[in-house]
mmCIF file of C-alpha atoms and ligand atoms in Angstrom:
data_model
loop_
_atom_site.group_PDB
_atom_site.id
_atom_site.type_symbol
_atom_site.label_atom_id
_atom_site.label_comp_id
_atom_site.label_asym_id
_atom_site.label_seq_id
_atom_site.Cartn_x
_atom_site.Cartn_y
_atom_site.Cartn_z
ATOM 1 C CA MET A 1 -4.655 -57.770 2.337
ATOM 2 C CA THR A 2 -3.773 -60.623 4.335
ATOM 3 C CA PHE A 3 -4.543 -60.499 7.763
ATOM 4 C CA TRP A 4 -2.247 -62.385 10.129
ATOM 5 C CA SER A 5 -3.543 -63.797 13.270
ATOM 6 C CA PRO A 6 -1.519 -62.576 16.041
ATOM 7 C CA ALA A 7 -1.108 -65.771 18.641
ATOM 8 C CA VAL A 8 -2.173 -63.396 21.321
ATOM 9 C CA PRO A 9 -5.923 -63.547 23.364
ATOM 10 C CA THR A 10 -8.402 -60.912 21.672
ATOM 11 C CA SER A 11 -9.023 -59.476 24.649
ATOM 12 C CA THR A 12 -12.031 -57.389 25.185
ATOM 13 C CA PRO A 13 -10.996 -53.381 25.657
ATOM 14 C CA THR A 14 -9.490 -52.970 28.688
ATOM 15 C CA SER A 15 -12.132 -50.956 31.410
ATOM 16 C CA THR A 16 -10.931 -47.574 33.303
ATOM 17 C CA TRP A 17 -12.406 -45.908 36.555
ATOM 18 C CA LEU A 18 -11.873 -42.770 33.590
ATOM 19 C CA ASP A 19 -14.905 -41.379 31.793
ATOM 20 C CA LEU A 20 -13.135 -41.336 28.338
ATOM 21 C CA PRO A 21 -14.461 -39.669 25.133
ATOM 22 C CA GLU A 22 -16.150 -42.305 23.316
ATOM 23 C CA ASP A 23 -13.459 -42.070 20.245
ATOM 24 C CA THR A 24 -10.583 -41.736 21.820
ATOM 25 C CA GLY A 25 -7.705 -43.071 20.244
ATOM 26 C CA PHE A 26 -5.926 -42.877 23.526
ATOM 27 C CA GLY A 27 -7.583 -45.413 25.873
ATOM 28 C CA PRO A 28 -6.610 -48.122 27.878
ATOM 29 C CA ASP A 29 -5.437 -50.273 24.960
ATOM 30 C CA ASN A 30 -2.922 -47.596 24.290
ATOM 31 C CA LEU A 31 -1.099 -46.059 26.778
ATOM 32 C CA PRO A 32 1.862 -44.440 24.808
ATOM 33 C CA TYR A 33 4.495 -42.968 26.709
ATOM 34 C CA GLY A 34 5.709 -39.108 26.567
ATOM 35 C CA VAL A 35 7.692 -36.300 28.208
ATOM 36 C CA PHE A 36 5.656 -33.532 29.567
ATOM 37 C CA THR A 37 6.899 -30.493 31.764
ATOM 38 C CA THR A 38 4.150 -28.110 33.383
ATOM 39 C CA SER A 39 4.044 -24.150 33.546
ATOM 40 C CA ASP A 40 4.864 -24.134 37.248
ATOM 41 C CA ARG A 41 7.383 -26.086 37.070
ATOM 42 C CA PRO A 42 9.262 -25.575 33.270
ATOM 43 C CA GLU A 43 12.227 -27.302 34.556
ATOM 44 C CA GLN A 44 11.388 -30.233 35.738
ATOM 45 C CA ARG A 45 10.917 -32.861 33.006
ATOM 46 C CA ARG A 46 8.022 -35.823 33.250
ATOM 47 C CA ILE A 47 7.332 -38.772 32.168
ATOM 48 C CA GLY A 48 3.599 -38.962 31.143
ATOM 49 C CA VAL A 49 1.244 -41.372 29.988
ATOM 50 C CA ALA A 50 -1.769 -40.212 27.476
ATOM 51 C CA ILE A 51 -4.966 -41.515 28.639
ATOM 52 C CA GLY A 52 -7.968 -39.725 27.208
ATOM 53 C CA ASP A 53 -7.514 -35.916 26.762
ATOM 54 C CA GLN A 54 -5.235 -36.294 29.972
ATOM 55 C CA VAL A 55 -1.469 -36.794 30.898
ATOM 56 C CA LEU A 56 -0.749 -39.360 33.904
ATOM 57 C CA ASP A 57 2.517 -37.780 35.525
ATOM 58 C CA ALA A 58 3.572 -41.725 36.024
ATOM 59 C CA GLY A 59 6.440 -40.932 38.509
ATOM 60 C CA ALA A 60 3.599 -39.126 40.828
ATOM 61 C CA ALA A 61 1.375 -42.588 40.547
ATOM 62 C CA ALA A 62 4.326 -44.713 41.330
ATOM 63 C CA ARG A 63 5.063 -42.877 44.582
ATOM 64 C CA ALA A 64 1.263 -42.339 45.543
ATOM 65 C CA THR A 65 0.285 -46.150 45.030
ATOM 66 C CA GLY A 66 3.346 -46.476 47.552
ATOM 67 C CA VAL A 67 5.314 -48.203 44.480
ATOM 68 C CA PRO A 68 8.819 -45.851 43.357
ATOM 69 C CA SER A 69 10.011 -46.424 40.384
ATOM 70 C CA ALA A 70 13.361 -44.764 38.977
ATOM 71 C CA LEU A 71 12.349 -45.804 35.669
ATOM 72 C CA LEU A 72 9.210 -43.577 35.691
ATOM 73 C CA ASP A 73 10.065 -41.018 37.843
ATOM 74 C CA ALA A 74 13.059 -39.853 35.397
ATOM 75 C CA PRO A 75 13.261 -37.099 32.904
ATOM 76 C CA SER A 76 13.750 -39.257 29.841
ATOM 77 C CA LEU A 77 12.657 -42.614 28.646
ATOM 78 C CA ASN A 78 15.971 -43.382 28.088
ATOM 79 C CA PRO A 79 16.176 -45.769 31.510
ATOM 80 C CA LEU A 80 12.919 -47.346 30.847
ATOM 81 C CA LEU A 81 14.022 -47.789 27.093
ATOM 82 C CA ALA A 82 17.263 -49.706 28.364
ATOM 83 C CA ALA A 83 15.426 -51.839 30.939
ATOM 84 C CA GLY A 84 14.040 -54.409 28.363
ATOM 85 C CA ARG A 85 11.117 -56.013 27.537
ATOM 86 C CA GLU A 86 10.333 -57.936 30.674
ATOM 87 C CA THR A 87 10.078 -54.373 32.763
ATOM 88 C CA TRP A 88 8.100 -53.243 29.694
ATOM 89 C CA THR A 89 5.248 -55.639 30.113
ATOM 90 C CA ALA A 90 5.455 -55.304 33.788
ATOM 91 C CA VAL A 91 5.147 -51.336 33.888
ATOM 92 C CA ARG A 92 2.490 -51.865 31.437
ATOM 93 C CA ALA A 93 0.517 -53.798 33.407
ATOM 94 C CA GLN A 94 1.140 -51.526 36.151
ATOM 95 C CA LEU A 95 -0.177 -48.481 34.663
ATOM 96 C CA ARG A 96 -3.151 -50.582 33.497
ATOM 97 C CA SER A 97 -4.036 -51.622 36.767
ATOM 98 C CA TRP A 98 -3.445 -48.081 38.091
ATOM 99 C CA LEU A 99 -6.353 -46.789 35.600
ATOM 100 C CA GLY A 100 -8.150 -49.791 35.437
ATOM 101 C CA ASP A 101 -8.583 -50.802 38.955
ATOM 102 C CA PRO A 102 -11.316 -48.756 40.924
ATOM 103 C CA ALA A 103 -9.257 -49.172 44.123
ATOM 104 C CA HIS A 104 -6.192 -46.891 42.623
ATOM 105 C CA ARG A 105 -8.142 -44.354 41.625
ATOM 106 C CA ALA A 106 -8.200 -42.276 44.856
ATOM 107 C CA ALA A 107 -4.519 -42.244 45.227
ATOM 108 C CA VAL A 108 -3.608 -41.837 40.896
ATOM 109 C CA GLU A 109 -6.552 -39.338 39.379
ATOM 110 C CA PRO A 110 -5.030 -36.567 41.340
ATOM 111 C CA CYS A 111 -1.687 -37.610 39.263
ATOM 112 C CA LEU A 112 -3.892 -36.506 36.037
ATOM 113 C CA LEU A 113 -3.106 -33.269 34.367
ATOM 114 C CA SER A 114 -5.166 -31.941 31.363
ATOM 115 C CA ARG A 115 -3.036 -32.728 27.966
ATOM 116 C CA ALA A 116 -3.824 -29.627 26.703
ATOM 117 C CA GLU A 117 -1.753 -27.494 29.061
ATOM 118 C CA VAL A 118 1.510 -29.980 29.411
ATOM 119 C CA ARG A 119 4.292 -28.977 27.575
ATOM 120 C CA LEU A 120 5.247 -32.361 25.844
ATOM 121 C CA HIS A 121 9.671 -32.513 24.657
ATOM 122 C CA LEU A 122 11.639 -35.180 22.834
ATOM 123 C CA PRO A 123 10.609 -38.328 24.774
ATOM 124 C CA PHE A 124 14.421 -39.767 24.630
ATOM 125 C CA THR A 125 17.349 -39.415 23.872
ATOM 126 C CA VAL A 126 17.880 -40.302 20.280
ATOM 127 C CA GLY A 127 21.458 -42.393 19.965
ATOM 128 C CA ASP A 128 21.878 -43.118 16.163
ATOM 129 C CA TYR A 129 19.092 -42.678 13.755
ATOM 130 C CA VAL A 130 18.547 -44.938 10.622
ATOM 131 C CA ASP A 131 16.313 -43.835 7.475
ATOM 132 C CA PHE A 132 15.158 -46.461 5.709
ATOM 133 C CA TYR A 133 12.944 -47.000 2.217
ATOM 134 C CA ALA A 134 10.665 -49.290 2.629
ATOM 135 C CA SER A 135 7.835 -48.494 0.628
ATOM 136 C CA GLU A 136 8.122 -49.630 -3.115
ATOM 137 C CA HIS A 137 5.738 -47.217 -4.377
ATOM 138 C CA HIS A 138 7.742 -44.431 -3.174
ATOM 139 C CA ALA A 139 11.145 -45.981 -4.488
ATOM 140 C CA ALA A 140 9.671 -46.535 -7.867
ATOM 141 C CA ASN A 141 8.032 -43.174 -8.068
ATOM 142 C CA LEU A 142 11.653 -41.097 -7.161
ATOM 143 C CA GLY A 143 13.285 -43.468 -9.073
ATOM 144 C CA ARG A 144 10.846 -42.111 -12.457
ATOM 145 C CA LEU A 145 11.488 -38.779 -11.200
ATOM 146 C CA PHE A 146 15.573 -39.083 -10.367
ATOM 147 C CA ARG A 147 16.363 -41.033 -12.759
ATOM 148 C CA PRO A 148 14.202 -40.818 -15.924
ATOM 149 C CA GLY A 149 14.538 -43.727 -18.328
ATOM 150 C CA SER A 150 16.068 -46.330 -16.555
ATOM 151 C CA ASP A 151 14.221 -49.291 -14.423
ATOM 152 C CA PRO A 152 12.585 -47.560 -11.424
ATOM 153 C CA LEU A 153 14.286 -49.871 -8.484
ATOM 154 C CA THR A 154 17.429 -50.428 -8.186
ATOM 155 C CA PRO A 155 18.868 -53.507 -8.398
ATOM 156 C CA ASN A 156 19.647 -54.174 -4.756
ATOM 157 C CA TRP A 157 16.088 -52.916 -3.531
ATOM 158 C CA LYS A 158 13.994 -56.217 -3.273
ATOM 159 C CA HIS A 159 17.244 -57.938 -2.286
ATOM 160 C CA LEU A 160 18.283 -55.612 1.087
ATOM 161 C CA PRO A 161 16.172 -52.719 3.011
ATOM 162 C CA ILE A 162 17.699 -49.349 1.612
ATOM 163 C CA GLY A 163 18.771 -47.285 4.372
ATOM 164 C CA TYR A 164 21.185 -44.404 5.427
ATOM 165 C CA HIS A 165 22.638 -43.361 8.577
ATOM 166 C CA GLY A 166 20.627 -39.471 9.508
ATOM 167 C CA ARG A 167 21.279 -36.955 12.162
ATOM 168 C CA SER A 168 20.177 -37.943 15.451
ATOM 169 C CA GLY A 169 21.434 -34.280 17.099
ATOM 170 C CA THR A 170 18.616 -32.608 14.320
ATOM 171 C CA VAL A 171 15.730 -34.836 15.466
ATOM 172 C CA VAL A 172 13.547 -32.546 17.073
ATOM 173 C CA VAL A 173 10.100 -32.937 19.066
ATOM 174 C CA SER A 174 6.587 -31.908 16.992
ATOM 175 C CA GLY A 175 5.845 -28.631 17.291
ATOM 176 C CA THR A 176 9.607 -27.306 16.358
ATOM 177 C CA PRO A 177 9.687 -24.881 14.133
ATOM 178 C CA ILE A 178 11.618 -25.670 10.692
ATOM 179 C CA VAL A 179 13.812 -23.744 9.754
ATOM 180 C CA ARG A 180 13.990 -23.148 5.314
ATOM 181 C CA PRO A 181 17.961 -24.359 5.351
ATOM 182 C CA GLN A 182 20.345 -23.330 2.610
ATOM 183 C CA GLY A 183 22.368 -25.077 0.265
ATOM 184 C CA GLN A 184 24.288 -25.524 -3.195
ATOM 185 C CA ARG A 185 21.373 -25.998 -5.911
ATOM 186 C CA LYS A 186 21.619 -26.560 -9.442
ATOM 187 C CA ALA A 187 19.191 -27.246 -11.919
ATOM 188 C CA PRO A 188 20.326 -29.463 -14.836
ATOM 189 C CA THR A 189 19.667 -26.456 -16.827
ATOM 190 C CA ASP A 190 22.287 -24.247 -14.875
ATOM 191 C CA ALA A 191 26.010 -24.495 -15.839
ATOM 192 C CA VAL A 192 27.136 -23.842 -12.288
ATOM 193 C CA PRO A 193 25.913 -24.323 -8.730
ATOM 194 C CA SER A 194 24.075 -21.113 -6.851
ATOM 195 C CA PHE A 195 23.837 -21.156 -3.250
ATOM 196 C CA GLY A 196 20.747 -20.071 -1.099
ATOM 197 C CA PRO A 197 17.505 -21.309 0.456
ATOM 198 C CA THR A 198 16.034 -23.906 -0.814
ATOM 199 C CA GLN A 199 13.338 -23.959 -3.302
ATOM 200 C CA ARG A 200 11.868 -27.351 -3.015
ATOM 201 C CA LEU A 201 11.016 -27.955 0.597
ATOM 202 C CA ASP A 202 9.537 -31.258 1.027
ATOM 203 C CA ILE A 203 8.126 -33.466 3.747
ATOM 204 C CA GLU A 204 8.507 -37.695 3.896
ATOM 205 C CA ALA A 205 5.564 -39.103 5.803
ATOM 206 C CA GLU A 206 7.012 -41.921 7.925
ATOM 207 C CA VAL A 207 6.654 -44.290 10.648
ATOM 208 C CA GLY A 208 9.730 -44.420 13.279
ATOM 209 C CA PHE A 209 10.763 -47.140 15.657
ATOM 210 C CA VAL A 210 11.954 -46.722 18.754
ATOM 211 C CA VAL A 211 15.106 -49.037 20.456
ATOM 212 C CA GLY A 212 15.020 -50.169 23.996
ATOM 213 C CA ALA A 213 17.222 -53.248 24.925
ATOM 214 C CA PRO A 214 20.334 -53.216 23.461
ATOM 215 C CA SER A 215 22.255 -55.689 21.308
ATOM 216 C CA GLU A 216 25.764 -56.394 21.583
ATOM 217 C CA LEU A 217 28.606 -55.473 19.415
ATOM 218 C CA GLY A 218 29.136 -58.518 16.759
ATOM 219 C CA THR A 219 25.816 -60.364 17.219
ATOM 220 C CA PRO A 220 23.338 -59.632 14.793
ATOM 221 C CA VAL A 221 19.557 -58.865 15.872
ATOM 222 C CA PRO A 222 17.589 -61.448 14.379
ATOM 223 C CA LEU A 223 13.630 -61.292 12.766
ATOM 224 C CA ALA A 224 12.618 -63.262 15.773
ATOM 225 C CA ASP A 225 13.857 -60.771 18.410
ATOM 226 C CA PHE A 226 12.634 -57.893 17.221
ATOM 227 C CA ARG A 227 10.397 -57.813 20.221
ATOM 228 C CA GLU A 228 12.985 -58.114 22.504
ATOM 229 C CA HIS A 229 14.757 -54.701 21.370
ATOM 230 C CA VAL A 230 11.996 -52.340 19.847
ATOM 231 C CA PHE A 231 10.191 -50.607 22.709
ATOM 232 C CA GLY A 232 7.368 -48.567 20.435
ATOM 233 C CA VAL A 233 6.369 -46.820 17.418
ATOM 234 C CA CYS A 234 6.244 -42.818 16.799
ATOM 235 C CA LEU A 235 5.331 -40.638 13.425
ATOM 236 C CA VAL A 236 8.062 -39.277 12.064
ATOM 237 C CA ASN A 237 8.876 -36.365 9.430
ATOM 238 C CA ASP A 238 11.621 -36.136 7.372
ATOM 239 C CA TRP A 239 11.851 -32.556 6.102
ATOM 240 C CA SER A 240 13.816 -32.941 2.810
ATOM 241 C CA ALA A 241 14.974 -30.187 0.671
ATOM 242 C CA ARG A 242 14.374 -31.958 -3.046
ATOM 243 C CA ASP A 243 17.070 -29.085 -4.919
ATOM 244 C CA ILE A 244 19.732 -29.605 -2.361
ATOM 245 C CA GLN A 245 19.524 -33.254 -2.254
ATOM 246 C CA ALA A 246 19.241 -33.432 -5.952
ATOM 247 C CA TRP A 247 22.345 -32.141 -6.606
ATOM 248 C CA GLU A 248 24.676 -33.617 -3.624
ATOM 249 C CA TYR A 249 23.319 -37.169 -3.637
ATOM 250 C CA VAL A 250 25.669 -39.085 -6.054
ATOM 251 C CA PRO A 251 27.146 -41.204 -5.118
ATOM 252 C CA LEU A 252 27.066 -41.414 -1.281
ATOM 253 C CA GLY A 253 23.140 -40.726 -0.757
ATOM 254 C CA PRO A 254 21.468 -38.063 1.171
ATOM 255 C CA PHE A 255 23.052 -35.564 3.209
ATOM 256 C CA LEU A 256 22.177 -31.955 3.671
ATOM 257 C CA GLY A 257 19.298 -31.894 2.147
ATOM 258 C CA LYS A 258 17.923 -34.173 5.147
ATOM 259 C CA SER A 259 19.981 -33.441 8.216
ATOM 260 C CA PHE A 260 18.690 -30.036 8.756
ATOM 261 C CA ALA A 261 15.892 -31.354 11.208
ATOM 262 C CA THR A 262 13.658 -34.366 11.211
ATOM 263 C CA SER A 263 10.283 -33.915 13.301
ATOM 264 C CA VAL A 264 8.745 -37.011 15.734
ATOM 265 C CA SER A 265 6.289 -37.352 17.307
ATOM 266 C CA PRO A 266 6.339 -36.432 21.200
ATOM 267 C CA TRP A 267 4.081 -39.730 21.834
ATOM 268 C CA VAL A 268 5.664 -43.214 21.793
ATOM 269 C CA VAL A 269 3.084 -46.293 21.067
ATOM 270 C CA PRO A 270 4.326 -49.338 22.779
ATOM 271 C CA LEU A 271 4.847 -52.134 20.541
ATOM 272 C CA ASP A 272 2.325 -54.460 22.879
ATOM 273 C CA ALA A 273 -0.335 -52.060 21.568
ATOM 274 C CA LEU A 274 -0.334 -52.695 18.115
ATOM 275 C CA GLU A 275 -0.843 -55.861 18.520
ATOM 276 C CA HIS A 276 -4.173 -56.068 16.531
ATOM 277 C CA ALA A 277 -2.718 -54.508 13.899
ATOM 278 C CA ARG A 278 -0.139 -56.831 12.697
ATOM 279 C CA VAL A 279 -0.436 -57.918 9.304
ATOM 280 C CA SER A 280 1.173 -60.086 6.580
ATOM 281 C CA PRO A 281 3.940 -57.346 4.214
ATOM 282 C CA PRO A 282 2.588 -57.602 0.490
ATOM 283 C CA PRO A 283 4.189 -61.072 -1.237
ATOM 284 C CA ARG A 284 8.383 -61.234 -1.426
ATOM 285 C CA ASP A 285 7.891 -61.476 -5.087
ATOM 286 C CA VAL A 286 12.136 -61.911 -4.881
ATOM 287 C CA GLU A 287 13.363 -64.569 -2.416
ATOM 288 C CA PRO A 288 14.720 -62.948 0.873
ATOM 289 C CA LEU A 289 17.825 -64.210 1.921
ATOM 290 C CA PRO A 290 17.788 -66.370 4.810
ATOM 291 C CA TYR A 291 18.433 -63.245 7.389
ATOM 292 C CA LEU A 292 15.659 -61.405 5.840
ATOM 293 C CA ASP A 293 12.875 -64.115 5.353
ATOM 294 C CA ASP A 294 9.906 -63.636 7.379
ATOM 295 C CA ARG A 295 7.432 -65.738 5.410
ATOM 296 C CA ALA A 296 7.656 -68.350 7.930
ATOM 297 C CA GLY A 297 7.496 -66.540 11.077
ATOM 298 C CA GLU A 298 6.148 -63.822 12.150
ATOM 299 C CA PRO A 299 5.928 -60.936 9.953
ATOM 300 C CA TRP A 300 5.638 -57.431 11.387
ATOM 301 C CA GLY A 301 3.490 -55.633 8.662
ATOM 302 C CA LEU A 302 1.202 -52.828 10.918
ATOM 303 C CA ASP A 303 -1.758 -51.647 9.738
ATOM 304 C CA LEU A 304 -1.749 -48.079 10.544
ATOM 305 C CA ALA A 305 -3.644 -45.813 8.595
ATOM 306 C CA LEU A 306 -1.913 -42.096 7.798
ATOM 307 C CA GLU A 307 -3.210 -38.411 7.404
ATOM 308 C CA VAL A 308 -0.895 -35.991 6.160
ATOM 309 C CA ARG A 309 -2.792 -31.946 6.272
ATOM 310 C CA LEU A 310 -1.066 -29.136 4.690
ATOM 311 C CA ASN A 311 -2.636 -25.710 6.577
ATOM 312 C CA GLY A 312 -5.141 -28.055 8.190
ATOM 313 C CA GLU A 313 -6.279 -29.422 4.739
ATOM 314 C CA PRO A 314 -5.865 -33.438 4.508
ATOM 315 C CA ILE A 315 -3.742 -33.799 1.419
ATOM 316 C CA SER A 316 -2.915 -37.402 1.356
ATOM 317 C CA HIS A 317 -3.690 -40.987 3.136
ATOM 318 C CA PRO A 318 -0.180 -43.198 2.906
ATOM 319 C CA PRO A 319 -1.452 -47.188 4.223
ATOM 320 C CA PHE A 320 1.694 -48.389 6.308
ATOM 321 C CA ALA A 321 0.595 -51.775 5.418
ATOM 322 C CA ALA A 322 1.534 -51.587 1.791
ATOM 323 C CA MET A 323 4.827 -51.106 2.904
ATOM 324 C CA TYR A 324 7.482 -54.038 1.466
ATOM 325 C CA TRP A 325 9.921 -54.157 4.263
ATOM 326 C CA THR A 326 9.182 -54.206 8.369
ATOM 327 C CA ALA A 327 10.463 -52.905 10.857
ATOM 328 C CA ALA A 328 11.906 -56.703 11.773
ATOM 329 C CA GLN A 329 13.747 -56.753 8.514
ATOM 330 C CA GLN A 330 15.094 -53.422 9.014
ATOM 331 C CA LEU A 331 16.454 -54.009 12.385
ATOM 332 C CA ALA A 332 18.057 -57.034 11.117
ATOM 333 C CA HIS A 333 19.478 -55.656 8.520
ATOM 334 C CA MET A 334 20.983 -52.661 10.094
ATOM 335 C CA THR A 335 22.612 -55.294 12.862
ATOM 336 C CA ALA A 336 23.662 -58.422 9.964
ATOM 337 C CA ASN A 337 27.339 -56.801 10.280
ATOM 338 C CA GLY A 338 27.488 -57.019 13.466
ATOM 339 C CA ALA A 339 26.328 -53.610 14.233
ATOM 340 C CA SER A 340 24.952 -52.626 17.713
ATOM 341 C CA VAL A 341 22.301 -50.663 18.695
ATOM 342 C CA ARG A 342 21.705 -49.192 22.024
ATOM 343 C CA PRO A 343 18.551 -48.051 23.584
ATOM 344 C CA GLY A 344 17.326 -44.664 22.456
ATOM 345 C CA ASP A 345 18.705 -45.528 18.615
ATOM 346 C CA LEU A 346 15.793 -44.172 15.785
ATOM 347 C CA PHE A 347 15.055 -45.838 12.872
ATOM 348 C CA ALA A 348 12.745 -44.219 10.517
ATOM 349 C CA SER A 349 10.422 -46.568 7.721
ATOM 350 C CA GLY A 350 11.339 -44.229 4.851
ATOM 351 C CA THR A 351 8.195 -42.450 3.145
ATOM 352 C CA VAL A 352 5.053 -44.214 2.872
ATOM 353 C CA SER A 353 3.517 -44.059 -0.322
ATOM 354 C CA GLY A 354 0.865 -46.449 -1.297
ATOM 355 C CA PRO A 355 0.016 -47.749 -5.086
ATOM 356 C CA ASP A 356 -2.622 -44.978 -5.628
ATOM 357 C CA HIS A 357 -2.871 -41.073 -6.028
ATOM 358 C CA GLY A 358 -3.800 -39.553 -2.966
ATOM 359 C CA THR A 359 -1.517 -41.708 -0.956
ATOM 360 C CA GLU A 360 1.870 -40.464 -1.688
ATOM 361 C CA GLY A 361 4.060 -39.550 1.892
ATOM 362 C CA ALA A 362 5.529 -36.579 0.195
ATOM 363 C CA LEU A 363 4.496 -33.898 -2.066
ATOM 364 C CA ILE A 364 7.451 -34.407 -4.703
ATOM 365 C CA GLU A 365 5.127 -37.849 -5.969
ATOM 366 C CA LEU A 366 2.072 -36.043 -5.070
ATOM 367 C CA THR A 367 2.401 -32.639 -6.758
ATOM 368 C CA TRP A 368 4.656 -35.163 -9.653
ATOM 369 C CA ASN A 369 7.751 -32.706 -9.232
ATOM 370 C CA GLY A 370 5.239 -30.039 -9.503
ATOM 371 C CA ALA A 371 3.087 -31.286 -12.604
ATOM 372 C CA ARG A 372 -0.071 -31.345 -10.888
ATOM 373 C CA PRO A 373 -0.116 -28.967 -8.097
ATOM 374 C CA VAL A 374 -1.993 -29.737 -4.337
ATOM 375 C CA LYS A 375 -5.328 -26.831 -4.699
ATOM 376 C CA LEU A 376 -6.107 -25.576 -1.134
ATOM 377 C CA PRO A 377 -9.299 -24.188 0.132
ATOM 378 C CA ASP A 378 -8.045 -20.841 -0.215
ATOM 379 C CA GLY A 379 -7.517 -20.630 -3.865
ATOM 380 C CA SER A 380 -3.874 -20.817 -3.875
ATOM 381 C CA SER A 381 -2.082 -23.887 -4.657
ATOM 382 C CA ARG A 382 1.834 -25.755 -3.991
ATOM 383 C CA SER A 383 3.957 -27.740 -5.658
ATOM 384 C CA PHE A 384 6.521 -27.441 -2.086
ATOM 385 C CA LEU A 385 6.220 -26.061 0.794
ATOM 386 C CA ASP A 386 6.017 -22.063 1.235
ATOM 387 C CA ASP A 387 7.359 -19.948 4.341
ATOM 388 C CA GLY A 388 3.995 -20.199 6.943
ATOM 389 C CA ASP A 389 3.136 -23.364 5.927
ATOM 390 C CA GLU A 390 2.256 -26.078 8.679
ATOM 391 C CA VAL A 391 2.327 -29.943 8.096
ATOM 392 C CA THR A 392 0.625 -32.353 10.170
ATOM 393 C CA ILE A 393 0.925 -36.041 10.432
ATOM 394 C CA THR A 394 -1.020 -38.011 12.576
ATOM 395 C CA ALA A 395 -2.265 -41.831 12.031
ATOM 396 C CA THR A 396 -4.197 -44.617 13.857
ATOM 397 C CA ALA A 397 -4.299 -48.336 14.254
ATOM 398 C CA PRO A 398 -6.503 -51.134 14.823
ATOM 399 C CA GLY A 399 -7.075 -51.691 18.480
ATOM 400 C CA PRO A 400 -8.988 -54.944 20.444
ATOM 401 C CA HIS A 401 -12.082 -55.051 19.407
ATOM 402 C CA GLY A 402 -13.034 -52.194 17.081
ATOM 403 C CA THR A 403 -11.033 -49.645 19.014
ATOM 404 C CA ARG A 404 -8.566 -47.239 17.797
ATOM 405 C CA ILE A 405 -4.824 -46.988 19.020
ATOM 406 C CA ALA A 406 -4.104 -43.488 17.862
ATOM 407 C CA PHE A 407 -0.778 -42.247 17.549
ATOM 408 C CA GLY A 408 -1.030 -38.320 18.265
ATOM 409 C CA GLU A 409 0.514 -36.201 15.401
ATOM 410 C CA VAL A 410 4.011 -34.578 14.642
ATOM 411 C CA THR A 411 3.498 -31.093 13.080
ATOM 412 C CA GLY A 412 5.655 -27.978 12.064
ATOM 413 C CA ARG A 413 5.579 -24.632 10.525
ATOM 414 C CA VAL A 414 7.848 -23.826 7.887
ATOM 415 C CA VAL A 415 9.775 -20.325 8.505
ATOM 416 C CA ALA A 416 12.387 -18.246 6.455
ATOM 417 C CA GLY A 417 16.112 -18.409 7.012
ATOM 418 C CA GLY A 418 18.220 -15.735 8.416
HETATM 419 CA CA1 CA B 1 13.210 -40.548 4.257
#
């Protein structure tokens, strides 16, 4: 893999007066944002910043240090998202100063809470939600499974990042139970469809990009402006009912097989924390049209290492660096027709699948449609998810000087439908 050298100083890890666990992925070079409540004030949502095993009450820290901030003293990240790149950089510098400069310790330390004692919520109001399909390995695997005998990739696949509009109102925070959806299913051998609970409930391990600054209606966002509009990155599980999906998706694409729930991780890692994770994406073996051509500019491949666990057992390690289309290309394509983006818009990468067995981001690929079930330590096996199953996706990325940037986790347990 070719590593692209970022045009940023190779800084040493940022110092802090906190005594952090040595291997924490939540060091001062990460500082992801979330929204939390505490049991004594369950109605009051507050912006928090993860540091070590703790969370900084950001609004309280702003007041305690004498710089009250309406952007940090808010029940959601949306005002901060809307504020734009210059403000994001200034706020991040402020957070680093609070947590790094011993002069702030007396004021800031009382604003730290144990992360284990707070409840995390959806950190922003999701505007539009778009889901892409950017892994060549995933697209080819699904092509082989859904359209045997034809080309695994559709003719458009290497010319544009394929995507569809999802349902933003059913984006839920990690930990929200996933009710097994019902719908129409029709196996090829069935004469007519039937209605009932999905028998092929699956996951899709994905990476989500959170839009901050809006764009103008009628004005596309070029590749070079990606950083001006995208605030940060989270993890996504695009739960998928394969039997419902297979029957409904022709000709307009995913609908009820996907829209019942999409889980996101509670921490949004700032794009600024991922400079050391940037890599060149795979070679473009079809020349991209100019608005998608990232070969001469700053590429936005990201070397995130994902892990998927089923009931605690690691079952896959998808590599995000293998994704063919980058988030910058997806944003450029999503706005190429003049469609605008708004603060809180979320676009997901598509299932992250690598080239090898054990790196697939969905059970349908990992088990090859049930032909090679996943074996669990309790002796049971899975082709798709059972009621009671819990799926957790985690990820880390390289930080400065050998540190790791953690994304936390997105988790969800399947419960039987009513
Ligand atoms: Ca998906």
